[in-house]
């Protein structure tokens, strides 16, 4: 144990020993299925979410929103609202323009209107902000604001956005004459085209990944408190990236960064919907600056669905070139991406289509090429959200749907077709044709386990019998996915210039209790528990003796937050490394205590805890607790050794981690009604070393429910006037306990070779992997009807139409 | 215009003036500072706001505070008794039946109501009972397990003859733990 890197490798090798075939008894890190520290407050109703924050003198804000998708604003008259009893301020676009705050930068380098000045560009867009004594009064006053609109023709269908003469949505941008945002491509076009020209078999399929919404149960909101005396702004806000928010507020509001404190308290779910900055946050800040009092703003559900980050909305054309016996040779993809009125997608700067480039999935393919074109429409901004790992949801759906289309064409079994093409274990690290270096994987083993668990052959036999005898249709759908999470190497990945590294700081108190401060931000993923487990395992202390602090920019080291399943790959690595730094510091103190050379000491962890002792003389040792006390005592220390046990680190990951999984979904479809019932769902996940298997399983359960929801129920559709037709839970349907089956999980363990504890991210795997399994299952059930593809959501109406041979287009109410 | 009401919340009577339009969820959260009850939608679908009114689960975003004049309300803060967690609370922690914690208070109150009527519910009965409530994190699996854990735990305790619940399973209106409370 000399250098950190050696240490890292040694540990990763150690963890390989926990690998097992079934995974049922895989030894997790340290303390395994420890119950969550967070639960004590949540089960008592003692969490502290943003709407629970109450400050003396606090006022309440509410936003007036546009009823039109596209309209010029002729005038805004707020005089009656201002005169309403209890109203303290009404802020309009004009007010903000006077402060140079009417527009703000987005995470994609575009700008977004905070409050509309010239025109509105989507239904639900922010037009005015009322600040009042209580929330009911604020809402009353919204009714008193008169806005005169001149309606304009909206652009709703992304496929019409680039038409000659299409209305120009972004006439605020100098010289803009159309709705084109960007073109981006990956892979080798010529090589791919050449393979397609010669291939024995080619298949092509258009498919839509419809616009959906992450819909966390807690909506967005903020409490802004600007102190006029100290000049300090404190913002409570359920953000997934508090440090990035602080920097952006400094850039937007012109306040110095050390005078801004962002506090992300307990967050009632994020799912990617709480990464960016919304106009409401800026309005609350301006409201507090204007009134000199704290201002709370909480959106309601329909505001959340209409105006905050949507997910997906990719119109994709996939093509596969293969041999007649089912060897996939190349994949070609064209995507039209609907980004809404402002380009606000959250992803690393050099990746305007996120990590869609991993669309070759889990298959060993010679060549691939994709082109993505982004366009504006009169809809809310967003795109990257809802556990997508930066567009990998779309990539996995594309390739897994295409594999089934190919199976259909070749009349092949979809499981056998996948098995034939999976990247073999000995090929890792594997460089994909679009340039991604997959770290590790044993795909055939995971797929075999899933097929065994579901008793695949038996199911196919039952299906054959059903097809003979008539009655309810049985469908079996497979999805084998490879994720890419843990953004990312700062050389390639930044958000608005901020490199995607994460910090960790560990302080060990004299009595051996510790505080870990991290830059990631939990929204339910259990970081307060699992990060304490990592420290506990590294230092040989109890996780109960490690307090995890996150979500307060005054207290935690800088880092980019929690999304893209990056917490374990980046912050988790930083945590292990900072604990090892402390352990090294403890060695020097122990050497002084034992009057031995540091080189003669060895580290061991037993039931009694972590301990440095003299090699070959175990009785001459000191526990980490004894060392902590001595480090703060009058013990004479060698030259250059500081008297404490604290350490700081910043982790810049060398690569992403690539977890994977094999999912099998079994559905029953009623041919009379089109109703789909998910009978079973088997999910085998491999995320390397599992820090806390209980928490990993909970993450997977939640993501599988997302898959049921997206595949069968969820949709944000629009009519031709741009009215949002899924703007409440009356129409935007989320799965309840009745639509979800009892999940059946399996695991394999293939550690990440480059991660300090061999762990990969996992939080988004199930959301990424499961929709394709459900859709493939439904279409498998419909196969005797000659249906090759139908778009999500596979509602009873859509399935019934497909059974009649006319699957419907789901994104537009009127076509 | 305000109206004076008296509502008993978690066994404690509160008297105060409220606007007739004030929703029960806001009365509890903003008026009484009982912020364990949450607000997740605006169309009565999500059930994050479920509390008991006279022992029955009610979506408190869909009731007016004035309607509760003279009635008894139990919130998540009233589940723990004399420092003892309710079996349902223990079950949720034991079985990892929560992640972000936002749906948890409402889920636990419905689970409590279910177990008061049916001390041994099967999976289908539990899923039906919480079907008016959305959870975005757990995929429901561990919520079902949590309620089953609580049922077993209570059965074991009742079998041991300690602290049997009055009103359990008798099906009578109001036959809930409110009747046994202080």
Coordinates of N, CA, C and O in Angstrom, one line a residue, chain A residues 560-700:
Chain A
X560 N -20.6 18.6 -9.3 CA -21.7 18.8 -10.2 C -23.0 18.2 -9.9 O -24.0 18.3 -10.6
X561 N -23.1 17.5 -8.8 CA -24.4 17.0 -8.4 C -24.8 15.6 -8.8 O -24.0 14.9 -9.3
X562 N -26.1 15.3 -8.6 CA -26.6 14.0 -8.9 C -27.6 13.9 -10.0 O -28.7 14.5 -9.9
X563 N -27.2 13.3 -11.1 CA -28.0 13.0 -12.3 C -27.1 12.0 -13.1 O -25.9 11.9 -12.8
X564 N -27.7 11.4 -14.1 CA -26.8 10.6 -14.9 C -26.2 9.4 -14.1 O -25.2 8.9 -14.5
X565 N -26.9 9.0 -13.0 CA -26.4 7.9 -12.2 C -24.9 8.1 -11.8 O -24.2 7.1 -11.8
X566 N -24.5 9.4 -11.7 CA -23.1 9.6 -11.5 C -22.6 9.7 -10.1 O -21.4 9.8 -9.8
X567 N -23.5 9.5 -9.1 CA -23.0 9.7 -7.7 C -22.0 8.6 -7.3 O -21.0 8.9 -6.8
X568 N -22.4 7.4 -7.5 CA -21.5 6.3 -7.1 C -20.2 6.3 -7.9 O -19.1 6.2 -7.4
X569 N -20.3 6.4 -9.3 CA -19.1 6.4 -10.1 C -18.1 7.6 -9.7 O -16.9 7.4 -9.7
X570 N -18.7 8.8 -9.5 CA -17.8 9.9 -9.2 C -17.7 10.3 -7.8 O -16.6 10.2 -7.2
X571 N -18.8 10.7 -7.1 CA -18.7 11.0 -5.7 C -18.3 9.8 -4.8 O -17.7 9.9 -3.8
X572 N -18.8 8.6 -5.2 CA -18.5 7.4 -4.5 C -17.0 7.1 -4.5 O -16.4 6.7 -3.5
X573 N -16.4 7.3 -5.7 CA -15.0 7.2 -5.9 C -14.2 8.2 -5.0 O -13.3 7.9 -4.3
X574 N -14.7 9.4 -5.1 CA -14.1 10.5 -4.3 C -14.1 10.1 -2.8 O -13.2 10.4 -2.1
X575 N -15.2 9.6 -2.4 CA -15.4 9.2 -1.0 C -14.4 8.1 -0.6 O -13.8 8.2 0.5
X576 N -14.2 7.1 -1.4 CA -13.3 6.0 -1.1 C -11.9 6.6 -1.0 O -11.1 6.3 -0.1
X577 N -11.6 7.5 -2.0 CA -10.2 8.0 -2.0 C -9.9 9.0 -0.9 O -8.8 8.9 -0.3
X578 N -10.9 9.8 -0.5 CA -10.6 10.7 0.6 C -10.5 9.9 1.9 O -9.7 10.2 2.8
X579 N -11.2 8.8 2.0 CA -11.1 7.9 3.2 C -9.7 7.3 3.3 O -9.1 7.1 4.3
X580 N -9.2 6.9 2.1 CA -7.8 6.3 2.0 C -6.8 7.3 2.3 O -5.7 7.0 2.9
X581 N -7.0 8.6 1.9 CA -6.1 9.7 2.3 C -6.0 9.8 3.8 O -4.9 10.0 4.4
X582 N -7.2 9.7 4.5 CA -7.2 9.8 5.9 C -6.5 8.6 6.5 O -5.7 8.7 7.5
X583 N -6.7 7.5 5.9 CA -6.0 6.2 6.4 C -4.5 6.4 6.3 O -3.8 6.0 7.2
X584 N -4.0 7.0 5.2 CA -2.6 7.2 5.1 C -2.1 8.2 6.1 O -1.0 8.0 6.7
X585 N -2.8 9.2 6.4 CA -2.5 10.2 7.4 C -2.4 9.5 8.8 O -1.5 9.7 9.6
X586 N -3.4 8.6 9.0 CA -3.4 7.9 10.3 C -2.2 7.0 10.4 O -1.7 6.8 11.5
X587 N -1.7 6.5 9.3 CA -0.5 5.7 9.4 C 0.7 6.5 10.0 O 1.4 6.0 10.8
X588 N 0.8 7.7 9.5 CA 2.0 8.5 10.0 C 1.8 8.8 11.5 O 2.8 8.8 12.2
X589 N 0.6 9.1 11.9 CA 0.4 9.3 13.3 C 0.6 8.1 14.1 O 1.3 8.1 15.2
X590 N 0.1 6.9 13.6 CA 0.3 5.7 14.3 C 1.8 5.3 14.4 O 2.3 4.8 15.5
X591 N 2.6 5.6 13.4 CA 4.0 5.4 13.4 C 4.6 6.2 14.6 O 5.5 5.6 15.3
X592 N 4.2 7.4 14.7 CA 4.7 8.2 15.8 C 4.3 7.6 17.2 O 5.1 7.6 18.1
X593 N 3.1 7.1 17.3 CA 2.6 6.6 18.5 C 3.4 5.3 18.9 O 3.7 5.0 20.0
X594 N 3.7 4.5 17.8 CA 4.3 3.2 18.1 C 5.8 3.2 18.0 O 6.5 2.2 18.2
X595 N 6.3 4.4 17.7 CA 7.7 4.6 17.5 C 8.3 3.6 16.5 O 9.3 2.9 16.8
X596 N 7.6 3.5 15.4 CA 8.0 2.6 14.3 C 8.1 3.4 13.0 O 7.6 4.5 12.9
X597 N 8.7 2.8 12.0 CA 8.7 3.4 10.7 C 7.3 3.2 10.0 O 6.7 2.1 10.1
X598 N 6.7 4.2 9.4 CA 5.5 4.0 8.7 C 5.5 2.8 7.7 O 4.5 2.1 7.5
X599 N 6.7 2.6 7.1 CA 6.8 1.5 6.2 C 6.6 0.1 6.8 O 6.4 -0.9 6.1
X600 N 6.8 0.1 8.2 CA 6.7 -1.2 8.9 C 5.3 -1.5 9.3 O 5.0 -2.5 10.0
X601 N 4.3 -0.6 9.0 CA 3.0 -0.8 9.6 C 2.1 -1.4 8.5 O 2.2 -1.2 7.3
X602 N 1.1 -2.2 9.0 CA 0.1 -2.8 8.1 C -1.3 -2.5 8.6 O -1.5 -2.4 9.8
X603 N -2.2 -2.3 7.7 CA -3.6 -2.0 8.0 C -4.4 -3.3 8.0 O -4.3 -4.1 7.2
X604 N -5.3 -3.3 9.0 CA -6.2 -4.5 9.0 C -7.6 -4.0 9.6 O -7.7 -3.1 10.3
X605 N -8.6 -4.7 9.1 CA -10.0 -4.4 9.7 C -10.5 -5.7 10.2 O -10.6 -6.7 9.5
X606 N -10.8 -5.6 11.5 CA -11.5 -6.8 12.1 C -12.8 -6.4 12.7 O -13.2 -5.2 12.5
X607 N -13.4 -7.3 13.4 CA -14.7 -6.9 14.1 C -14.5 -5.7 15.0 O -15.4 -4.9 15.2
X608 N -13.3 -5.6 15.6 CA -13.0 -4.6 16.5 C -12.8 -3.2 15.8 O -12.7 -2.2 16.5
X609 N -12.6 -3.3 14.5 CA -12.5 -2.0 13.8 C -11.2 -1.9 13.0 O -10.4 -2.9 12.9
X610 N -10.9 -0.8 12.4 CA -9.7 -0.6 11.6 C -8.5 -0.3 12.5 O -8.6 0.4 13.5
X611 N -7.3 -0.7 12.1 CA -6.1 -0.7 13.0 C -4.9 -0.7 12.2 O -4.7 -1.5 11.2
X612 N -3.9 0.2 12.5 CA -2.6 0.1 12.0 C -1.7 -0.6 13.0 O -1.7 -0.3 14.2
X613 N -0.9 -1.6 12.6 CA -0.1 -2.3 13.6 C 1.2 -2.7 12.9 O 1.4 -2.7 11.7
X614 N 2.2 -3.0 13.8 CA 3.5 -3.3 13.3 C 3.5 -4.7 12.6 O 2.9 -5.7 13.2
X615 N 4.0 -4.8 11.4 CA 4.0 -6.0 10.6 C 4.6 -7.2 11.5 O 5.7 -7.0 12.1
X616 N 3.9 -8.3 11.5 CA 4.4 -9.4 12.3 C 4.3 -9.3 13.8 O 4.8 -10.2 14.5
X617 N 3.7 -8.2 14.2 CA 3.6 -8.0 15.7 C 2.3 -7.4 16.0 O 2.2 -6.2 16.4
X618 N 1.2 -8.1 15.8 CA -0.2 -7.5 15.8 C -0.5 -6.9 17.1 O -1.4 -6.0 17.1
X619 N 0.1 -7.3 18.2 CA -0.3 -6.7 19.5 C 0.2 -5.3 19.6 O -0.3 -4.5 20.3
X620 N 1.2 -4.9 18.7 CA 1.7 -3.5 18.7 C 0.9 -2.7 17.6 O 1.3 -2.7 16.5
X621 N -0.3 -2.3 18.0 CA -1.1 -1.5 17.0 C -2.0 -0.5 17.7 O -2.0 -0.4 18.9
X622 N -2.6 0.3 16.8 CA -3.5 1.4 17.3 C -4.7 1.4 16.5 O -4.6 1.3 15.2
X623 N -5.9 1.5 17.1 CA -7.1 1.6 16.3 C -7.3 3.0 15.7 O -6.6 4.0 16.2
X624 N -8.1 3.1 14.8 CA -8.4 4.4 14.1 C -8.9 5.4 15.1 O -8.5 6.6 15.1
X625 N -9.6 5.0 16.1 CA -10.1 5.9 17.2 C -9.0 6.4 18.0 O -8.9 7.6 18.4
X626 N -8.1 5.5 18.4 CA -6.9 5.9 19.2 C -6.1 6.9 18.4 O -5.5 7.8 19.0
X627 N -5.9 6.6 17.2 CA -5.1 7.4 16.3 C -5.7 8.8 16.2 O -5.0 9.8 16.2
X628 N -7.1 8.9 16.0 CA -7.8 10.1 15.9 C -7.5 11.0 17.1 O -7.3 12.2 17.0
X629 N -7.6 10.4 18.3 CA -7.4 11.2 19.5 C -6.0 11.7 19.6 O -5.7 12.8 19.9
X630 N -5.0 10.8 19.3 CA -3.6 11.1 19.3 C -3.3 12.3 18.3 O -2.5 13.1 18.6
X631 N -4.0 12.2 17.2 CA -3.7 13.2 16.1 C -4.0 14.6 16.6 O -3.5 15.6 16.1
X632 N -5.0 14.7 17.5 CA -5.4 16.0 18.1 C -4.8 16.3 19.4 O -5.1 17.3 20.1
X633 N -3.8 15.5 19.9 CA -3.3 15.6 21.2 C -1.9 16.3 21.2 O -1.6 16.9 20.2
X634 N -1.2 16.1 22.3 CA 0.2 16.7 22.4 C 1.3 15.8 21.9 O 2.4 16.0 22.2
X635 N 0.8 14.7 21.3 CA 1.8 13.7 20.7 C 2.8 14.4 19.8 O 2.4 15.2 18.9
X636 N 4.1 14.2 19.9 CA 5.0 14.8 19.0 C 5.0 14.1 17.7 O 5.2 12.9 17.6
X637 N 4.8 14.9 16.6 CA 4.6 14.3 15.3 C 5.9 14.6 14.5 O 6.5 15.6 14.7
X638 N 6.2 13.7 13.5 CA 7.3 14.0 12.6 C 7.2 15.2 11.8 O 6.0 15.7 11.6
X639 N 8.3 15.8 11.4 CA 8.3 17.0 10.6 C 7.3 16.9 9.4 O 7.3 15.9 8.7
X640 N 6.5 17.9 9.2 CA 5.6 17.9 8.1 C 4.2 17.2 8.3 O 3.4 17.2 7.4
X641 N 4.0 16.5 9.4 CA 2.8 15.8 9.6 C 1.9 16.7 10.5 O 2.2 17.1 11.6
X642 N 0.8 17.1 9.9 CA -0.1 18.0 10.5 C -1.0 17.3 11.5 O -1.3 16.1 11.3
X643 N -1.3 17.9 12.6 CA -2.0 17.3 13.7 C -3.6 17.2 13.5 O -4.3 17.9 14.2
X644 N -4.0 16.5 12.6 CA -5.5 16.2 12.5 C -5.6 15.0 11.5 O -4.7 14.5 11.0
X645 N -6.9 14.6 11.3 CA -7.1 13.5 10.4 C -8.1 13.9 9.4 O -9.1 13.2 9.1
X646 N -7.9 15.0 8.7 CA -8.9 15.5 7.7 C -8.2 15.3 6.3 O -7.0 15.4 6.2
X647 N -9.1 15.2 5.3 CA -8.6 15.2 4.0 C -9.6 15.7 3.0 O -10.8 15.7 3.3
X648 N -9.2 16.2 1.9 CA -10.0 16.7 0.8 C -9.5 16.0 -0.5 O -8.3 15.8 -0.7
X649 N -10.5 15.8 -1.4 CA -10.1 15.3 -2.7 C -11.1 15.7 -3.8 O -12.2 16.1 -3.5
X650 N -10.6 15.7 -5.0 CA -11.5 15.9 -6.1 C -11.3 14.8 -7.1 O -10.1 14.5 -7.4
X651 N -12.3 14.1 -7.5 CA -12.2 12.9 -8.3 C -12.6 13.2 -9.7 O -13.7 13.6 -10.0
X652 N -11.6 13.0 -10.6 CA -11.8 13.2 -12.0 C -11.8 11.8 -12.7 O -10.8 11.2 -12.8
X653 N -13.0 11.3 -13.0 CA -13.0 9.9 -13.4 C -12.3 9.6 -14.7 O -12.3 10.5 -15.6
X654 N -11.6 8.5 -14.9 CA -10.8 8.2 -16.1 C -11.7 7.8 -17.2 O -11.4 7.9 -18.4
X655 N -12.9 7.3 -16.9 CA -13.9 6.8 -17.9 C -15.2 6.7 -17.2 O -15.4 6.9 -16.0
X656 N -16.3 6.5 -18.0 CA -17.6 6.2 -17.4 C -17.6 4.8 -16.9 O -16.7 4.0 -17.2
X657 N -18.6 4.4 -16.2 CA -18.9 3.0 -15.9 C -20.0 2.5 -16.7 O -20.9 3.3 -17.1
X658 N -20.0 1.2 -17.1 CA -21.0 0.7 -18.0 C -21.7 -0.5 -17.4 O -21.4 -1.7 -17.7
X659 N -22.7 -0.2 -16.5 CA -23.5 -1.3 -16.0 C -24.4 -1.9 -17.1 O -24.5 -1.2 -18.2
X660 N -24.9 -3.0 -16.9 CA -25.8 -3.6 -17.9 C -26.8 -4.5 -17.3 O -26.8 -4.7 -16.1
X661 N -27.8 -5.0 -18.1 CA -28.8 -5.8 -17.6 C -29.6 -6.5 -18.7 O -29.6 -6.2 -19.8
X662 N -30.2 -7.6 -18.2 CA -31.1 -8.4 -19.1 C -32.5 -8.5 -18.5 O -32.6 -8.9 -17.4
X663 N -33.4 -7.9 -19.3 CA -34.8 -7.8 -18.8 C -35.7 -8.7 -19.6 O -35.6 -8.7 -20.9
X664 N -36.7 -9.3 -19.0 CA -37.7 -10.1 -19.7 C -39.0 -9.7 -19.1 O -39.3 -9.8 -17.9
X665 N -39.9 -9.3 -20.0 CA -41.3 -8.9 -19.6 C -42.3 -9.9 -20.2 O -42.1 -10.3 -21.4
X666 N -43.3 -10.3 -19.5 CA -44.3 -11.2 -19.9 C -45.7 -10.4 -19.8 O -46.0 -10.0 -18.7
X667 N -46.4 -10.3 -20.9 CA -47.7 -9.6 -20.9 C -48.8 -10.5 -21.4 O -48.6 -11.4 -22.2
X668 N -50.0 -10.2 -20.9 CA -51.2 -10.8 -21.5 C -52.0 -9.6 -22.1 O -52.1 -8.5 -21.5
X669 N -52.4 -9.8 -23.4 CA -53.1 -8.8 -24.1 C -54.5 -9.3 -24.4 O -54.7 -10.4 -25.0
X670 N -55.5 -8.5 -24.1 CA -56.9 -8.9 -24.4 C -57.2 -8.4 -25.9 O -57.2 -7.2 -26.1
X671 N -57.4 -9.3 -26.8 CA -57.6 -8.9 -28.2 C -58.9 -8.1 -28.4 O -59.0 -7.4 -29.4
X672 N -59.8 -8.3 -27.5 CA -61.1 -7.6 -27.6 C -61.0 -6.1 -27.3 O -61.7 -5.3 -27.8
X673 N -60.2 -5.8 -26.3 CA -60.1 -4.4 -25.7 C -58.8 -3.7 -26.0 O -58.7 -2.5 -25.8
X674 N -57.8 -4.5 -26.3 CA -56.4 -4.0 -26.4 C -55.7 -3.7 -25.0 O -54.7 -3.2 -25.0
X675 N -56.4 -4.2 -24.0 CA -55.8 -4.0 -22.6 C -54.6 -4.9 -22.4 O -54.6 -6.1 -22.7
X676 N -53.5 -4.3 -21.9 CA -52.3 -5.0 -21.6 C -52.1 -5.2 -20.1 O -52.3 -4.2 -19.3
X677 N -51.9 -6.4 -19.7 CA -51.6 -6.7 -18.3 C -50.2 -7.3 -18.2 O -49.9 -8.3 -18.8
X678 N -49.3 -6.6 -17.4 CA -48.0 -7.1 -17.2 C -48.1 -8.3 -16.2 O -48.4 -8.0 -15.1
X679 N -47.8 -9.4 -16.7 CA -47.9 -10.6 -15.8 C -46.7 -10.8 -15.0 O -46.7 -11.0 -13.8
X680 N -45.5 -10.7 -15.6 CA -44.2 -10.9 -14.9 C -43.2 -9.9 -15.5 O -43.3 -9.5 -16.6
X681 N -42.2 -9.6 -14.6 CA -41.1 -8.8 -15.1 C -39.8 -9.3 -14.4 O -39.7 -9.2 -13.2
X682 N -38.9 -9.9 -15.1 CA -37.7 -10.4 -14.6 C -36.6 -9.5 -15.0 O -36.4 -9.1 -16.2
X683 N -35.8 -9.0 -14.0 CA -34.7 -8.0 -14.3 C -33.4 -8.5 -13.6 O -33.3 -8.6 -12.4
X684 N -32.5 -8.8 -14.5 CA -31.1 -9.1 -14.0 C -30.2 -7.9 -14.3 O -30.1 -7.4 -15.4
X685 N -29.7 -7.3 -13.2 CA -28.8 -6.1 -13.3 C -27.4 -6.5 -12.8 O -27.3 -7.2 -11.8
X686 N -26.5 -5.9 -13.5 CA -25.1 -6.0 -13.0 C -24.5 -4.6 -13.0 O -24.3 -3.9 -14.0
X687 N -24.3 -4.1 -11.7 CA -23.7 -2.8 -11.6 C -22.4 -2.9 -10.8 O -22.0 -2.0 -10.0
X688 N -21.7 -4.0 -11.1 CA -20.4 -4.2 -10.4 C -20.7 -4.5 -8.9 O -21.7 -5.1 -8.5
X689 N -19.8 -4.0 -8.0 CA -19.9 -4.2 -6.6 C -21.1 -3.4 -6.1 O -21.3 -2.3 -6.4
X690 N -22.0 -4.1 -5.3 CA -23.2 -3.4 -4.7 C -22.8 -2.9 -3.3 O -22.6 -3.8 -2.4
X691 N -22.9 -1.6 -3.2 CA -22.5 -1.1 -1.8 C -23.6 -1.5 -0.8 O -23.3 -1.9 0.3
X692 N -24.9 -1.3 -1.2 CA -26.0 -1.7 -0.4 C -27.1 -2.3 -1.2 O -27.8 -1.6 -1.9
X693 N -27.1 -3.7 -1.3 CA -28.0 -4.4 -2.2 C -29.5 -4.0 -2.0 O -30.2 -3.9 -2.9
X694 N -29.8 -3.7 -0.8 CA -31.2 -3.3 -0.5 C -31.6 -2.1 -1.3 O -32.7 -2.0 -1.9
X695 N -30.7 -1.1 -1.2 CA -30.9 0.2 -1.9 C -30.9 0.0 -3.4 O -31.7 0.6 -4.1
X696 N -29.9 -0.8 -3.9 CA -29.9 -1.1 -5.3 C -31.2 -1.7 -5.8 O -31.8 -1.2 -6.8
X697 N -31.7 -2.6 -5.1 CA -33.0 -3.3 -5.5 C -34.1 -2.3 -5.5 O -35.0 -2.3 -6.4
X698 N -34.2 -1.4 -4.5 CA -35.2 -0.3 -4.5 C -35.1 0.6 -5.7 O -36.1 1.0 -6.3
X699 N -33.9 0.9 -6.1 CA -33.7 1.8 -7.3 C -34.2 1.1 -8.5 O -34.9 1.7 -9.4
X700 N -34.0 -0.2 -8.6 CA -34.4 -1.0 -9.8 C -35.9 -1.1 -9.8 O -36.6 -0.9 -10.8

